[in-house]
mmCIF file of C-alpha atoms in Angstrom:
data_model
loop_
_atom_site.group_PDB
_atom_site.id
_atom_site.type_symbol
_atom_site.label_atom_id
_atom_site.label_comp_id
_atom_site.label_asym_id
_atom_site.label_seq_id
_atom_site.Cartn_x
_atom_site.Cartn_y
_atom_site.Cartn_z
ATOM 1 C CA MET R 1103 0.529 114.433 63.343
ATOM 2 C CA ASP R 1104 2.673 111.484 64.313
ATOM 3 C CA PHE R 1105 5.380 109.856 62.441
ATOM 4 C CA GLU R 1106 2.734 106.999 61.293
ATOM 5 C CA GLY R 1107 0.560 109.454 59.839
ATOM 6 C CA PHE R 1108 3.467 111.244 58.086
ATOM 7 C CA SER R 1109 4.865 107.876 56.754
ATOM 8 C CA LYS R 1110 1.351 107.106 55.167
ATOM 9 C CA ILE R 1111 1.598 110.426 53.186
ATOM 10 C CA ALA R 1112 5.026 109.958 52.405
ATOM 11 C CA ARG R 1113 4.401 106.515 50.890
ATOM 12 C CA GLU R 1114 1.762 107.912 48.706
ATOM 13 C CA ARG R 1115 3.088 111.239 47.700
ATOM 14 C CA PHE R 1116 6.762 110.034 47.121
ATOM 15 C CA PRO R 1117 6.664 106.245 45.913
ATOM 16 C CA PHE R 1118 10.193 106.318 45.262
ATOM 17 C CA VAL R 1119 11.021 106.652 49.099
ATOM 18 C CA THR R 1120 12.850 103.682 50.614
ATOM 19 C CA GLU R 1121 12.423 101.910 53.865
ATOM 20 C CA GLU R 1122 15.914 103.763 55.001
ATOM 21 C CA GLN R 1123 14.712 106.911 54.080
ATOM 22 C CA LEU R 1124 11.548 106.478 56.178
ATOM 23 C CA ARG R 1125 13.766 105.399 59.082
ATOM 24 C CA GLN R 1126 15.776 108.646 58.738
ATOM 25 C CA PHE R 1127 12.675 110.433 58.576
ATOM 26 C CA GLY R 1128 11.381 108.518 61.843
ATOM 27 C CA MET R 1129 14.595 109.671 63.869
ATOM 28 C CA LEU R 1130 13.869 113.444 63.566
ATOM 29 C CA GLU R 1131 11.207 113.418 66.220
ATOM 30 C CA GLU R 1132 13.692 112.128 68.869
ATOM 31 C CA LEU R 1133 16.579 114.185 67.528
ATOM 32 C CA TYR R 1134 14.633 117.727 67.673
ATOM 33 C CA ARG R 1135 13.051 117.229 70.861
ATOM 34 C CA ASP R 1136 16.580 116.432 72.519
ATOM 35 C CA TRP R 1137 18.024 119.526 70.545
ATOM 36 C CA ASN R 1138 15.371 121.674 71.484
ATOM 37 C CA SER R 1139 15.409 120.895 75.025
ATOM 38 C CA ARG R 1140 18.853 122.666 74.608
ATOM 39 C CA ILE R 1141 18.655 125.068 71.889
ATOM 40 C CA ASN R 1142 15.281 126.306 70.885
ATOM 41 C CA VAL R 1143 15.013 126.173 67.331
ATOM 42 C CA ILE R 1144 11.401 125.088 67.230
ATOM 43 C CA SER R 1145 8.677 126.681 69.552
ATOM 44 C CA ARG R 1146 7.821 124.566 72.282
ATOM 45 C CA LYS R 1147 3.986 124.665 71.269
ATOM 46 C CA ASP R 1148 4.865 123.605 67.740
ATOM 47 C CA ILE R 1149 7.453 120.686 68.246
ATOM 48 C CA ASP R 1150 4.285 118.367 68.646
ATOM 49 C CA GLU R 1151 3.608 118.992 65.122
ATOM 50 C CA LEU R 1152 6.934 118.717 63.885
ATOM 51 C CA TYR R 1153 6.037 116.208 61.056
ATOM 52 C CA SER R 1154 3.221 118.230 59.733
ATOM 53 C CA HIS R 1155 4.420 121.978 60.095
ATOM 54 C CA HIS R 1156 8.166 121.039 59.519
ATOM 55 C CA VAL R 1157 8.726 117.976 57.705
ATOM 56 C CA LEU R 1158 6.019 117.758 55.320
ATOM 57 C CA HIS R 1159 6.107 121.765 54.539
ATOM 58 C CA SER R 1160 9.670 121.207 53.725
ATOM 59 C CA LEU R 1161 8.748 118.517 51.434
ATOM 60 C CA CYS R 1162 6.346 120.554 49.580
ATOM 61 C CA ILE R 1163 9.161 121.740 47.665
ATOM 62 C CA ALA R 1164 10.060 118.319 46.510
ATOM 63 C CA ALA R 1165 6.387 117.724 45.536
ATOM 64 C CA TYR R 1166 6.524 120.880 43.378
ATOM 65 C CA MET R 1167 9.916 119.953 41.509
ATOM 66 C CA SER R 1168 8.518 116.361 41.015
ATOM 67 C CA GLU R 1169 5.261 117.441 39.771
ATOM 68 C CA ASN R 1170 6.874 120.246 37.419
ATOM 69 C CA GLY R 1171 9.919 118.022 35.998
ATOM 70 C CA LEU R 1172 12.682 119.999 37.755
ATOM 71 C CA ILE R 1173 14.489 116.944 39.323
ATOM 72 C CA PRO R 1174 17.343 116.039 37.104
ATOM 73 C CA ASP R 1175 17.893 112.341 35.754
ATOM 74 C CA GLY R 1176 19.746 110.678 38.108
ATOM 75 C CA GLY R 1177 18.568 113.109 41.069
ATOM 76 C CA GLY R 1178 21.678 115.051 41.091
ATOM 77 C CA GLY R 1179 22.386 118.817 41.575
ATOM 78 C CA SER R 1180 23.194 121.339 44.245
ATOM 79 C CA ILE R 1181 21.071 123.292 46.684
ATOM 80 C CA LEU R 1182 21.632 125.962 49.024
ATOM 81 C CA ASP R 1183 19.079 126.255 52.134
ATOM 82 C CA LEU R 1184 19.387 129.591 53.037
ATOM 83 C CA GLY R 1185 18.189 130.684 56.633
ATOM 84 C CA THR R 1186 17.779 127.024 57.433
ATOM 85 C CA GLY R 1187 17.521 127.534 61.262
ATOM 86 C CA GLY R 1188 17.436 123.982 62.785
ATOM 87 C CA GLY R 1189 17.732 122.558 59.467
ATOM 88 C CA PHE R 1190 14.306 123.092 57.262
ATOM 89 C CA PRO R 1191 13.678 122.801 54.735
ATOM 90 C CA GLY R 1192 17.190 121.301 53.982
ATOM 91 C CA ILE R 1193 17.354 118.252 55.944
ATOM 92 C CA PRO R 1194 13.919 116.709 55.123
ATOM 93 C CA LEU R 1195 14.837 117.332 51.263
ATOM 94 C CA ALA R 1196 18.361 115.885 51.844
ATOM 95 C CA ILE R 1197 16.934 112.845 52.979
ATOM 96 C CA LEU R 1198 14.499 112.467 50.097
ATOM 97 C CA PHE R 1199 17.148 113.359 47.470
ATOM 98 C CA PRO R 1200 20.453 111.622 48.478
ATOM 99 C CA GLY R 1201 21.927 112.162 45.230
ATOM 100 C CA MET R 1202 21.813 116.029 45.791
ATOM 101 C CA HIS R 1203 24.126 117.933 47.763
ATOM 102 C CA PHE R 1204 22.687 120.615 50.160
ATOM 103 C CA THR R 1205 24.541 123.549 51.649
ATOM 104 C CA LEU R 1206 22.480 124.688 54.883
ATOM 105 C CA CYS R 1207 23.161 128.088 55.829
ATOM 106 C CA ASP R 1208 22.275 130.409 58.742
ATOM 107 C CA SER R 1209 24.121 133.414 60.309
ATOM 108 C CA ILE R 1210 23.415 132.190 64.059
ATOM 109 C CA GLY R 1211 25.719 129.838 65.104
ATOM 110 C CA LYS R 1212 23.551 127.876 67.677
ATOM 111 C CA LYS R 1213 21.009 126.926 64.907
ATOM 112 C CA THR R 1214 23.719 125.614 62.545
ATOM 113 C CA ARG R 1215 24.945 123.723 65.327
ATOM 114 C CA VAL R 1216 21.702 121.760 65.530
ATOM 115 C CA ALA R 1217 21.255 121.460 62.003
ATOM 116 C CA SER R 1218 24.900 119.962 61.743
ATOM 117 C CA GLU R 1219 24.411 117.475 64.574
ATOM 118 C CA VAL R 1220 21.193 116.306 63.499
ATOM 119 C CA ALA R 1221 22.479 115.864 59.903
ATOM 120 C CA SER R 1222 25.595 113.777 61.366
ATOM 121 C CA ALA R 1223 23.040 111.655 63.514
ATOM 122 C CA LEU R 1224 21.112 110.881 60.527
ATOM 123 C CA GLY R 1225 24.100 110.055 58.419
ATOM 124 C CA LEU R 1226 23.604 112.569 55.718
ATOM 125 C CA HIS R 1227 26.836 112.712 53.664
ATOM 126 C CA ASN R 1228 25.094 114.993 51.177
ATOM 127 C CA VAL R 1229 24.928 117.801 53.742
ATOM 128 C CA SER R 1230 27.380 120.657 54.654
ATOM 129 C CA VAL R 1231 26.353 123.195 57.263
ATOM 130 C CA VAL R 1232 27.977 126.588 57.091
ATOM 131 C CA ASN R 1233 27.452 129.608 60.004
ATOM 132 C CA ALA R 1234 27.667 132.483 57.521
ATOM 133 C CA ARG R 1235 25.973 135.197 55.944
ATOM 134 C CA ALA R 1236 24.271 134.767 52.190
ATOM 135 C CA GLU R 1237 27.006 137.418 50.774
ATOM 136 C CA SER R 1238 29.929 135.484 52.148
ATOM 137 C CA LEU R 1239 28.961 132.212 50.117
ATOM 138 C CA ASP R 1240 30.532 131.068 47.103
ATOM 139 C CA GLY R 1241 27.960 130.185 44.232
ATOM 140 C CA PRO R 1242 26.344 129.395 42.109
ATOM 141 C CA PHE R 1243 24.194 126.581 43.154
ATOM 142 C CA ASP R 1244 21.541 124.987 41.018
ATOM 143 C CA TRP R 1245 18.774 125.924 43.220
ATOM 144 C CA VAL R 1246 18.370 128.018 46.469
ATOM 145 C CA VAL R 1247 15.445 127.081 48.949
ATOM 146 C CA SER R 1248 14.352 128.838 51.778
ATOM 147 C CA ARG R 1249 11.437 129.238 54.454
ATOM 148 C CA ALA R 1250 10.077 132.705 54.638
ATOM 149 C CA VAL R 1251 13.123 134.251 56.285
ATOM 150 C CA THR R 1252 12.408 137.620 55.261
ATOM 151 C CA ALA R 1253 10.202 139.455 52.547
ATOM 152 C CA LEU R 1254 11.238 138.457 49.176
ATOM 153 C CA GLU R 1255 12.445 141.785 47.965
ATOM 154 C CA ASN R 1256 14.709 141.501 50.852
ATOM 155 C CA PHE R 1257 15.791 137.787 50.181
ATOM 156 C CA LEU R 1258 16.379 138.086 46.318
ATOM 157 C CA PRO R 1259 19.537 140.697 46.703
ATOM 158 C CA TRP R 1260 21.098 137.954 49.124
ATOM 159 C CA VAL R 1261 21.234 135.402 46.656
ATOM 160 C CA ARG R 1262 21.649 137.201 43.681
ATOM 161 C CA GLY R 1263 24.026 135.374 41.269
ATOM 162 C CA LYS R 1264 24.073 132.408 43.526
ATOM 163 C CA TYR R 1265 21.479 130.213 41.583
ATOM 164 C CA GLY R 1266 21.991 128.607 38.075
ATOM 165 C CA LYS R 1267 18.209 127.338 37.867
ATOM 166 C CA GLY R 1268 15.959 129.193 40.410
ATOM 167 C CA ILE R 1269 14.823 129.916 43.811
ATOM 168 C CA LEU R 1270 11.847 127.770 45.662
ATOM 169 C CA TYR R 1271 10.819 129.785 48.466
ATOM 170 C CA LEU R 1272 7.992 128.694 51.071
ATOM 171 C CA LYS R 1273 5.655 131.396 51.787
ATOM 172 C CA GLY R 1274 2.232 132.011 53.617
ATOM 173 C CA GLY R 1275 -0.568 134.467 53.624
ATOM 174 C CA ASN R 1276 -1.261 137.620 50.972
ATOM 175 C CA ILE R 1277 1.943 137.114 48.688
ATOM 176 C CA CYS R 1278 0.610 139.173 45.777
ATOM 177 C CA ALA R 1279 2.043 142.723 47.044
ATOM 178 C CA GLU R 1280 5.139 141.280 48.039
ATOM 179 C CA ILE R 1281 5.849 139.431 44.896
ATOM 180 C CA SER R 1282 5.009 142.768 43.192
ATOM 181 C CA ALA R 1283 7.618 144.530 44.863
ATOM 182 C CA ALA R 1284 10.144 141.943 44.670
ATOM 183 C CA MET R 1285 9.788 142.073 40.857
ATOM 184 C CA ALA R 1286 9.906 145.648 40.850
ATOM 185 C CA ARG R 1287 12.940 145.792 42.778
ATOM 186 C CA GLU R 1288 15.075 143.084 40.815
ATOM 187 C CA GLY R 1289 13.622 144.165 37.662
ATOM 188 C CA LEU R 1290 11.962 140.761 36.721
ATOM 189 C CA PRO R 1291 10.096 139.971 33.796
ATOM 190 C CA LYS R 1292 6.203 138.828 33.744
ATOM 191 C CA GLY R 1293 6.109 135.132 33.866
ATOM 192 C CA SER R 1294 9.274 134.737 36.010
ATOM 193 C CA ILE R 1295 7.644 133.998 39.204
ATOM 194 C CA THR R 1296 4.712 131.049 39.577
ATOM 195 C CA THR R 1297 3.117 130.469 42.818
ATOM 196 C CA TRP R 1298 1.809 126.791 43.573
ATOM 197 C CA PRO R 1299 -0.902 126.741 46.438
ATOM 198 C CA ILE R 1300 0.184 123.944 48.689
ATOM 199 C CA SER R 1301 -3.327 122.868 49.239
ATOM 200 C CA THR R 1302 -3.737 121.416 45.988
ATOM 201 C CA TRP R 1303 -1.341 119.058 47.424
ATOM 202 C CA LEU R 1304 -2.278 118.556 50.913
ATOM 203 C CA LYS R 1305 -5.846 118.964 51.954
ATOM 204 C CA ASP R 1306 -5.155 120.289 55.523
ATOM 205 C CA GLU R 1307 -6.206 123.535 56.713
ATOM 206 C CA TRP R 1308 -2.811 124.508 58.081
ATOM 207 C CA PHE R 1309 -1.685 124.618 54.287
ATOM 208 C CA ALA R 1310 -4.904 126.599 53.102
ATOM 209 C CA GLU R 1311 -2.749 129.975 52.577
ATOM 210 C CA LYS R 1312 0.814 128.525 51.991
ATOM 211 C CA PHE R 1313 2.723 128.510 48.738
ATOM 212 C CA VAL R 1314 5.787 127.567 47.224
ATOM 213 C CA ILE R 1315 7.155 130.469 45.120
ATOM 214 C CA HIS R 1316 9.085 129.589 42.196
ATOM 215 C CA ILE R 1317 11.491 132.417 40.634
ATOM 216 C CA ARG R 1318 13.364 131.344 37.477
ATOM 217 C CA ALA R 1319 16.822 132.622 37.134
ATOM 218 C CA LEU R 1320 17.351 135.115 34.569
ATOM 219 C CA ARG R 1321 18.862 133.729 31.098
#
């Protein structure tokens, strides 16, 4: 998918998107190709699918939030993107939601350098990038987002007590056993986790077995 194809979907799916935001999205390919030639944060093969496999995939979190009334009035709030790598899903979400503040965190310094430089080039004043482990971060944030950095049963202890509203986790494949293991380990009650098939939103074979997993904060 090229930028033109992405732009068409973005306009259809997010009617509030502005021309300035589309300009920022349009800058992503050149920025990531440049940085990827120096620091490999996206596989060489996958860089040609930046807009579908990375940008649009990240925005599936925004689609889920929008469809389920999770975006606060005024679009404010704080979001931690844990294991952001080169900036996914945090940077596409930060472009789309300029009223929210995003903390992009990764333990690998060269990856946070890429995320920081890309955010700076885009003029994203709602983004902070930190090179740290999750356990060292102060919280809570409203939301934690992440893109399949590890199994859920490993991930949930890292962010325990760091979110007020919930976790939105991008994951693919057979997730039932993984969710059951995470619920057992964390003592989560029935109904605390919802899975949303991305294929209900995007009719593309690549998204066929990919999900947004919503873990609600316990009250």
